[in-house]
PDB file of C-alpha atoms in Angstrom:
ATOM      1  CA  MET A  19     169.750 -93.072-176.611  1.00  0.00           C
ATOM      2  CA  SER A  20     167.658 -90.743-178.743  1.00  0.00           C
ATOM      3  CA  SER A  21     167.890 -90.563-182.524  1.00  0.00           C
ATOM      4  CA  ASP A  22     168.559 -86.814-182.194  1.00  0.00           C
ATOM      5  CA  LEU A  23     171.733 -87.528-180.255  1.00  0.00           C
ATOM      6  CA  GLU A  24     172.933 -90.027-182.829  1.00  0.00           C
ATOM      7  CA  LYS A  25     172.173 -87.599-185.650  1.00  0.00           C
ATOM      8  CA  ILE A  26     173.992 -84.679-184.020  1.00  0.00           C
ATOM      9  CA  PHE A  27     177.082 -86.693-183.140  1.00  0.00           C
ATOM     10  CA  GLY A  28     177.126 -88.094-186.659  1.00  0.00           C
ATOM     11  CA  GLU A  29     176.894 -84.657-188.247  1.00  0.00           C
ATOM     12  CA  LEU A  30     179.714 -83.423-186.012  1.00  0.00           C
ATOM     13  CA  GLY A  31     181.875 -86.475-186.713  1.00  0.00           C
ATOM     14  CA  LEU A  32     181.968 -87.367-183.004  1.00  0.00           C
ATOM     15  CA  THR A  33     180.395 -90.830-183.041  1.00  0.00           C
ATOM     16  CA  GLN A  34     183.497 -92.267-181.345  1.00  0.00           C
ATOM     17  CA  TYR A  35     182.277 -90.615-178.127  1.00  0.00           C
ATOM     18  CA  LEU A  36     178.742 -92.047-178.206  1.00  0.00           C
ATOM     19  CA  ASP A  37     179.528 -95.037-175.994  1.00  0.00           C
ATOM     20  CA  THR A  38     181.189 -92.921-173.321  1.00  0.00           C
ATOM     21  CA  PHE A  39     178.468 -90.261-173.260  1.00  0.00           C
ATOM     22  CA  VAL A  40     175.665 -92.827-173.042  1.00  0.00           C
ATOM     23  CA  GLU A  41     177.437 -94.866-170.355  1.00  0.00           C
ATOM     24  CA  GLN A  42     177.801 -91.737-168.218  1.00  0.00           C
ATOM     25  CA  GLY A  43     174.123 -90.821-168.546  1.00  0.00           C
ATOM     26  CA  PHE A  44     174.395 -88.186-171.281  1.00  0.00           C
ATOM     27  CA  ASP A  45     171.953 -90.084-173.482  1.00  0.00           C
ATOM     28  CA  GLU A  46     169.657 -87.199-174.450  1.00  0.00           C
ATOM     29  CA  TRP A  47     170.498 -83.971-176.295  1.00  0.00           C
ATOM     30  CA  ASP A  48     168.547 -81.928-173.732  1.00  0.00           C
ATOM     31  CA  ILE A  49     170.888 -83.251-171.036  1.00  0.00           C
ATOM     32  CA  ILE A  50     173.995 -82.458-173.076  1.00  0.00           C
ATOM     33  CA  LEU A  51     172.777 -78.866-173.467  1.00  0.00           C
ATOM     34  CA  ASP A  52     173.534 -78.475-169.745  1.00  0.00           C
ATOM     35  CA  ILE A  53     176.942 -80.170-169.886  1.00  0.00           C
ATOM     36  CA  GLN A  54     179.867 -78.399-168.241  1.00  0.00           C
ATOM     37  CA  GLU A  55     183.560 -78.078-169.013  1.00  0.00           C
ATOM     38  CA  SER A  56     184.406 -80.390-166.131  1.00  0.00           C
ATOM     39  CA  ASP A  57     182.105 -83.046-167.625  1.00  0.00           C
ATOM     40  CA  LEU A  58     183.918 -82.841-170.956  1.00  0.00           C
ATOM     41  CA  ASP A  59     187.218 -83.243-169.108  1.00  0.00           C
ATOM     42  CA  ALA A  60     185.937 -86.366-167.364  1.00  0.00           C
ATOM     43  CA  LEU A  61     184.560 -87.765-170.630  1.00  0.00           C
ATOM     44  CA  GLY A  62     187.946 -87.349-172.302  1.00  0.00           C
ATOM     45  CA  VAL A  63     186.739 -85.177-175.183  1.00  0.00           C
ATOM     46  CA  LYS A  64     189.667 -83.819-177.182  1.00  0.00           C
ATOM     47  CA  LEU A  65     189.998 -80.046-177.467  1.00  0.00           C
ATOM     48  CA  GLY A  66     189.274 -79.857-181.190  1.00  0.00           C
ATOM     49  CA  HIS A  67     186.263 -82.144-180.874  1.00  0.00           C
ATOM     50  CA  ARG A  68     185.126 -80.164-177.850  1.00  0.00           C
ATOM     51  CA  ARG A  69     184.998 -76.993-179.949  1.00  0.00           C
ATOM     52  CA  LYS A  70     182.638 -78.676-182.417  1.00  0.00           C
ATOM     53  CA  LEU A  71     180.303 -79.713-179.619  1.00  0.00           C
ATOM     54  CA  GLN A  72     180.532 -76.311-177.924  1.00  0.00           C
ATOM     55  CA  ARG A  73     179.528 -74.516-181.116  1.00  0.00           C
ATOM     56  CA  ARG A  74     176.498 -76.789-181.512  1.00  0.00           C
ATOM     57  CA  ILE A  75     175.482 -76.268-177.872  1.00  0.00           C
ATOM     58  CA  ALA A  76     175.995 -72.502-178.164  1.00  0.00           C
ATOM     59  CA  ASN A  77     173.794 -72.412-181.249  1.00  0.00           C
ATOM     60  CA  ALA A  78     171.047 -74.336-179.434  1.00  0.00           C
ATOM     61  CA  ARG A  79     171.336 -72.126-176.351  1.00  0.00           C
ATOM     62  CA  GLY A  80     171.476 -68.902-178.342  1.00  0.00           C
ATOM     63  CA  ILE A  81     174.803 -67.808-176.845  1.00  0.00           C
ATOM     64  CA  SER A  82     178.144 -66.847-178.349  1.00  0.00           C
ATOM     65  CA  PRO A  83     180.097 -69.820-179.759  1.00  0.00           C
ATOM     66  CA  THR A  84     183.209 -68.437-178.028  1.00  0.00           C
ATOM     67  CA  ALA A  85     181.605 -68.559-174.579  1.00  0.00           C
ATOM     68  CA  SER A  86     182.939 -71.286-172.328  1.00  0.00           C
ATOM     69  CA  LEU A  87     180.545 -73.734-170.778  1.00  0.00           C
ATOM     70  CA  VAL A  88     179.963 -73.065-167.099  1.00  0.00           C
ATOM     71  CA  THR A  89     182.521 -74.689-164.850  1.00  0.00           C
ATOM     72  CA  PRO A  90     181.928 -75.039-161.120  1.00  0.00           C
ATOM     73  CA  VAL A  91     183.818 -72.408-159.153  1.00  0.00           C
ATOM     74  CA  ARG A  92     186.569 -73.749-156.919  1.00  0.00           C
ATOM     75  CA  PRO A  93     185.645 -73.424-153.238  1.00  0.00           C
ATOM     76  CA  PRO A  94     187.621 -70.796-151.291  1.00  0.00           C
ATOM     77  CA  SER A  95     189.234 -73.540-149.205  1.00  0.00           C
ATOM     78  CA  GLU A  96     190.846 -74.943-152.362  1.00  0.00           C
ATOM     79  CA  GLU A  97     192.190 -71.645-153.704  1.00  0.00           C
ATOM     80  CA  VAL A  98     195.951 -71.394-153.886  1.00  0.00           C
ATOM     81  CA  LYS A  99     197.304 -68.860-151.390  1.00  0.00           C
ATOM     82  CA  PRO A 100     200.533 -66.885-151.881  1.00  0.00           C
ATOM     83  CA  ASP A 101     203.526 -68.001-149.821  1.00  0.00           C
ATOM     84  CA  GLY A 102     203.397 -66.719-146.281  1.00  0.00           C
ATOM     85  CA  VAL A 103     199.653 -66.074-146.264  1.00  0.00           C
ATOM     86  CA  PRO A 104     197.882 -68.347-143.772  1.00  0.00           C
ATOM     87  CA  PRO A 105     194.834 -70.203-145.036  1.00  0.00           C
ATOM     88  CA  GLU A 106     191.411 -69.003-144.004  1.00  0.00           C
ATOM     89  CA  PRO A 107     190.217 -70.737-140.813  1.00  0.00           C
ATOM     90  CA  PRO A 108     187.563 -73.383-141.370  1.00  0.00           C
ATOM     91  CA  ARG A 109     183.968 -72.440-140.748  1.00  0.00           C
ATOM     92  CA  PRO A 110     182.266 -73.988-137.731  1.00  0.00           C
ATOM     93  CA  GLU A 111     180.426 -77.180-138.558  1.00  0.00           C
ATOM     94  CA  SER A 112     177.198 -75.660-137.260  1.00  0.00           C
ATOM     95  CA  HIS A 113     177.159 -73.342-140.279  1.00  0.00           C
ATOM     96  CA  GLN A 114     177.201 -76.296-142.617  1.00  0.00           C
ATOM     97  CA  GLU A 115     174.410 -78.287-141.047  1.00  0.00           C
ATOM     98  CA  GLY A 116     171.557 -79.056-143.377  1.00  0.00           C
ATOM     99  CA  GLN A 117     173.615 -78.236-146.425  1.00  0.00           C
ATOM    100  CA  GLY A 118     173.788 -81.111-148.890  1.00  0.00           C
ATOM    101  CA  VAL A 119     175.910 -81.554-151.941  1.00  0.00           C
ATOM    102  CA  ALA A 120     174.934 -79.037-154.604  1.00  0.00           C
ATOM    103  CA  LYS A 121     173.052 -80.649-157.433  1.00  0.00           C
ATOM    104  CA  ARG A 122     173.208 -79.558-161.040  1.00  0.00           C
ATOM    105  CA  LYS A 123     170.018 -77.846-162.081  1.00  0.00           C
ATOM    106  CA  TYR A 124     168.621 -78.929-165.401  1.00  0.00           C
ATOM    107  CA  ARG A 125     166.415 -76.595-167.342  1.00  0.00           C
ATOM    108  CA  ARG A 126     162.720 -77.255-167.650  1.00  0.00           C
ATOM    109  CA  HIS A 127     161.477 -77.447-171.199  1.00  0.00           C
ATOM    110  CA  PRO A 128     157.964 -76.824-172.521  1.00  0.00           C
ATOM    111  CA  LYS A 129     156.119 -79.771-173.974  1.00  0.00           C
ATOM    112  CA  PRO A 130     156.247 -79.940-177.776  1.00  0.00           C
ATOM    113  CA  ASP A 131     153.325 -78.936-179.959  1.00  0.00           C
ATOM    114  CA  GLU A 132     151.780 -82.267-180.919  1.00  0.00           C
ATOM    115  CA  ASN A 133     149.566 -80.684-183.583  1.00  0.00           C
ATOM    116  CA  ALA A 134     152.350 -78.918-185.458  1.00  0.00           C
ATOM    117  CA  PRO A 135     153.744 -80.385-188.691  1.00  0.00           C
ATOM    118  CA  GLU A 136     156.543 -82.826-188.018  1.00  0.00           C
ATOM    119  CA  ARG A 137     160.002 -81.500-188.759  1.00  0.00           C
ATOM    120  CA  PRO A 138     161.520 -83.292-191.745  1.00  0.00           C
ATOM    121  CA  PRO A 139     164.643 -85.432-191.327  1.00  0.00           C
ATOM    122  CA  SER A 140     167.995 -84.004-192.322  1.00  0.00           C
ATOM    123  CA  ALA A 141     170.081 -85.424-195.147  1.00  0.00           C
ATOM    124  CA  TYR A 142     172.127 -87.295-192.561  1.00  0.00           C
ATOM    125  CA  VAL A 143     169.045 -88.904-191.014  1.00  0.00           C
ATOM    126  CA  LEU A 144     167.752 -89.960-194.433  1.00  0.00           C
ATOM    127  CA  PHE A 145     171.094 -91.611-195.101  1.00  0.00           C
ATOM    128  CA  SER A 146     171.115 -93.127-191.614  1.00  0.00           C
ATOM    129  CA  ASN A 147     167.653 -94.652-192.045  1.00  0.00           C
ATOM    130  CA  LYS A 148     168.635 -96.289-195.321  1.00  0.00           C
ATOM    131  CA  MET A 149     171.895 -97.637-193.961  1.00  0.00           C
ATOM    132  CA  ARG A 150     170.154 -99.035-190.885  1.00  0.00           C
ATOM    133  CA  GLU A 151     167.876-101.029-193.142  1.00  0.00           C
ATOM    134  CA  ASP A 152     170.905-102.387-194.991  1.00  0.00           C
ATOM    135  CA  LEU A 153     172.623-103.363-191.710  1.00  0.00           C
ATOM    136  CA  ARG A 154     169.564-104.848-190.003  1.00  0.00           C
ATOM    137  CA  SER A 155     170.611-108.444-190.710  1.00  0.00           C
ATOM    138  CA  GLN A 156     174.136-108.039-189.307  1.00  0.00           C
ATOM    139  CA  ASN A 157     173.143-108.201-185.621  1.00  0.00           C
ATOM    140  CA  LEU A 158     175.068-105.051-184.664  1.00  0.00           C
ATOM    141  CA  SER A 159     174.450-102.985-181.549  1.00  0.00           C
ATOM    142  CA  PHE A 160     172.819 -99.569-181.716  1.00  0.00           C
ATOM    143  CA  THR A 161     176.134 -97.852-180.987  1.00  0.00           C
ATOM    144  CA  GLU A 162     178.053 -99.924-183.539  1.00  0.00           C
ATOM    145  CA  ILE A 163     175.545 -98.999-186.228  1.00  0.00           C
ATOM    146  CA  ALA A 164     175.716 -95.329-185.220  1.00  0.00           C
ATOM    147  CA  LYS A 165     179.493 -95.344-185.604  1.00  0.00           C
ATOM    148  CA  LEU A 166     179.302 -97.018-189.006  1.00  0.00           C
ATOM    149  CA  VAL A 167     176.688 -94.545-190.180  1.00  0.00           C
ATOM    150  CA  GLY A 168     178.789 -91.591-189.040  1.00  0.00           C
ATOM    151  CA  GLU A 169     181.954 -92.893-190.674  1.00  0.00           C
ATOM    152  CA  ASN A 170     180.203 -93.704-193.958  1.00  0.00           C
ATOM    153  CA  TRP A 171     178.498 -90.318-194.043  1.00  0.00           C
ATOM    154  CA  GLN A 172     181.829 -88.557-193.616  1.00  0.00           C
ATOM    155  CA  ASN A 173     183.297 -90.558-196.513  1.00  0.00           C
ATOM    156  CA  LEU A 174     180.216 -90.482-198.747  1.00  0.00           C
ATOM    157  CA  ASP A 175     180.714 -89.529-202.388  1.00  0.00           C
ATOM    158  CA  ALA A 176     179.757 -85.894-203.055  1.00  0.00           C
ATOM    159  CA  VAL A 177     177.263 -86.825-205.779  1.00  0.00           C
ATOM    160  CA  GLU A 178     175.481 -89.372-203.606  1.00  0.00           C
ATOM    161  CA  LYS A 179     175.449 -86.996-200.641  1.00  0.00           C
ATOM    162  CA  GLU A 180     173.899 -84.337-202.872  1.00  0.00           C
ATOM    163  CA  SER A 181     170.944 -86.633-203.583  1.00  0.00           C
ATOM    164  CA  TYR A 182     170.176 -86.906-199.870  1.00  0.00           C
ATOM    165  CA  GLU A 183     170.583 -83.167-199.391  1.00  0.00           C
ATOM    166  CA  SER A 184     168.232 -82.436-202.303  1.00  0.00           C
ATOM    167  CA  GLN A 185     165.568 -84.679-200.820  1.00  0.00           C
ATOM    168  CA  ALA A 186     166.029 -83.081-197.405  1.00  0.00           C
ATOM    169  CA  ASN A 187     165.696 -79.587-198.905  1.00  0.00           C
ATOM    170  CA  ALA A 188     162.499 -80.555-200.719  1.00  0.00           C
ATOM    171  CA  ASP A 189     161.054 -81.967-197.495  1.00  0.00           C
ATOM    172  CA  LYS A 190     162.062 -78.802-195.649  1.00  0.00           C
ATOM    173  CA  GLU A 191     160.286 -76.568-198.162  1.00  0.00           C
ATOM    174  CA  LYS A 192     157.105 -78.621-197.783  1.00  0.00           C
ATOM    175  CA  TYR A 193     157.427 -78.429-194.006  1.00  0.00           C
ATOM    176  CA  HIS A 194     157.612 -74.629-194.100  1.00  0.00           C
ATOM    177  CA  ARG A 195     154.523 -74.461-196.316  1.00  0.00           C
ATOM    178  CA  ASP A 196     152.616 -76.733-193.953  1.00  0.00           C
ATOM    179  CA  LEU A 197     153.828 -74.723-190.969  1.00  0.00           C
ATOM    180  CA  MET A 198     152.576 -71.457-192.453  1.00  0.00           C
ATOM    181  CA  GLU A 199     149.144 -73.020-192.865  1.00  0.00           C
ATOM    182  CA  TYR A 200     149.225 -74.440-189.351  1.00  0.00           C
ATOM    183  CA  LYS A 201     149.957 -71.011-187.875  1.00  0.00           C
ATOM    184  CA  LYS A 202     146.530 -69.902-189.076  1.00  0.00           C
ATOM    185  CA  THR A 203     144.746 -72.477-186.904  1.00  0.00           C
ATOM    186  CA  ALA A 204     143.240 -72.337-183.421  1.00  0.00           C
ATOM    187  CA  ASP A 205     145.551 -75.151-182.297  1.00  0.00           C
ATOM    188  CA  TYR A 206     148.578 -72.960-182.989  1.00  0.00           C
ATOM    189  CA  ARG A 207     147.114 -70.025-181.048  1.00  0.00           C
ATOM    190  CA  LYS A 208     146.343 -72.350-178.154  1.00  0.00           C
ATOM    191  CA  TYR A 209     149.925 -73.606-178.080  1.00  0.00           C
ATOM    192  CA  MET A 210     151.296 -70.056-178.186  1.00  0.00           C
ATOM    193  CA  GLN A 211     149.149 -69.249-175.155  1.00  0.00           C
ATOM    194  CA  TYR A 212     150.559 -72.294-173.373  1.00  0.00           C
ATOM    195  CA  LEU A 213     154.125 -71.186-174.171  1.00  0.00           C
ATOM    196  CA  GLN A 214     153.468 -67.719-172.792  1.00  0.00           C
ATOM    197  CA  GLU A 215     152.059 -69.134-169.558  1.00  0.00           C
ATOM    198  CA  PHE A 216     154.974 -71.570-169.313  1.00  0.00           C
ATOM    199  CA  LYS A 217     157.535 -68.767-169.617  1.00  0.00           C
ATOM    200  CA  GLU A 218     155.743 -66.686-166.998  1.00  0.00           C
ATOM    201  CA  LYS A 219     155.709 -69.609-164.550  1.00  0.00           C
ATOM    202  CA  GLN A 220     159.401 -70.233-165.149  1.00  0.00           C
ATOM    203  CA  ALA A 221     160.194 -66.560-164.564  1.00  0.00           C
ATOM    204  CA  LYS A 222     158.230 -66.554-161.290  1.00  0.00           C
ATOM    205  CA  ARG A 223     159.941 -69.749-160.154  1.00  0.00           C
ATOM    206  CA  THR A 224     163.338 -68.196-160.845  1.00  0.00           C
ATOM    207  CA  GLN A 225     162.422 -65.063-158.892  1.00  0.00           C
ATOM    208  CA  VAL A 226     161.262 -67.132-155.910  1.00  0.00           C
ATOM    209  CA  ASN A 227     164.464 -69.196-155.931  1.00  0.00           C
ATOM    210  CA  ASP A 228     166.641 -66.085-156.150  1.00  0.00           C
ATOM    211  CA  ALA A 229     164.731 -64.431-153.306  1.00  0.00           C
ATOM    212  CA  SER A 230     165.103 -67.566-151.194  1.00  0.00           C
ATOM    213  CA  LYS A 231     168.866 -67.644-151.758  1.00  0.00           C
ATOM    214  CA  THR A 232     169.170 -63.962-150.861  1.00  0.00           C
ATOM    215  CA  THR A 233     167.222 -64.527-147.645  1.00  0.00           C
ATOM    216  CA  GLN A 234     169.395 -67.482-146.664  1.00  0.00           C
ATOM    217  CA  ILE A 235     172.565 -65.466-147.238  1.00  0.00           C
ATOM    218  CA  GLY A 236     171.182 -62.589-145.167  1.00  0.00           C
ATOM    219  CA  LEU A 237     170.331 -64.901-142.267  1.00  0.00           C
ATOM    220  CA  CYS A 238     173.719 -66.621-142.254  1.00  0.00           C
ATOM    221  CA  PRO A 239     175.489 -65.654-138.963  1.00  0.00           C
ATOM    222  CA  VAL A 240     178.831 -63.926-139.230  1.00  0.00           C
ATOM    223  CA  THR A 241     181.569 -65.029-136.857  1.00  0.00           C
ATOM    224  CA  ALA A 242     184.526 -62.798-136.121  1.00  0.00           C
ATOM    225  CA  TRP A 243     187.747 -64.736-136.334  1.00  0.00           C
ATOM    226  CA  LYS A 244     190.535 -63.822-133.980  1.00  0.00           C
TER     227      LYS A 244
END
């Protein structure tokens, strides 16, 4: 499980779900960005807690916080028909040959810029790092520590929390100064060129996939049902 995932769940007050998410393979934030409504149902995430996670995902995706996460569309054979309307006849098996179970497509992400200044830790991470040091001798599991950190952060005294936030803000200001200087370098220009090429390749790959799907649909034989 990544430290980013622990930090985000702690900030959202959702550390009680860490065990379940990790056990089901949602152990990286990049994977959770592609989570669907049906996954949240299976994971048993309460509606109010789900809204917190949805807002965070929407912010990361750059979409509206009110937009629902994509849910697989129910196949026509499972749609409820009005009384008296006969169900649609099944398709011949020959039409389904070679078709496997649809797999979820995860987004490809560009590699990070290794030369860029490192992003500073948030106030929560600063608190988490200190508390981990204090709990090191207690032989607790990673998940147990994460839950304790999240609970203690939620109940932390306002004055003490302010000290962590002040340090985080100071680190953030330094990061932005360093970043402005880095953007003047050849390494930054090289990475921007890489990003541009990456986006172009992704766009071409999407076009090829869409064209392939369109061709397959066009070649699908149509059978007249009597």
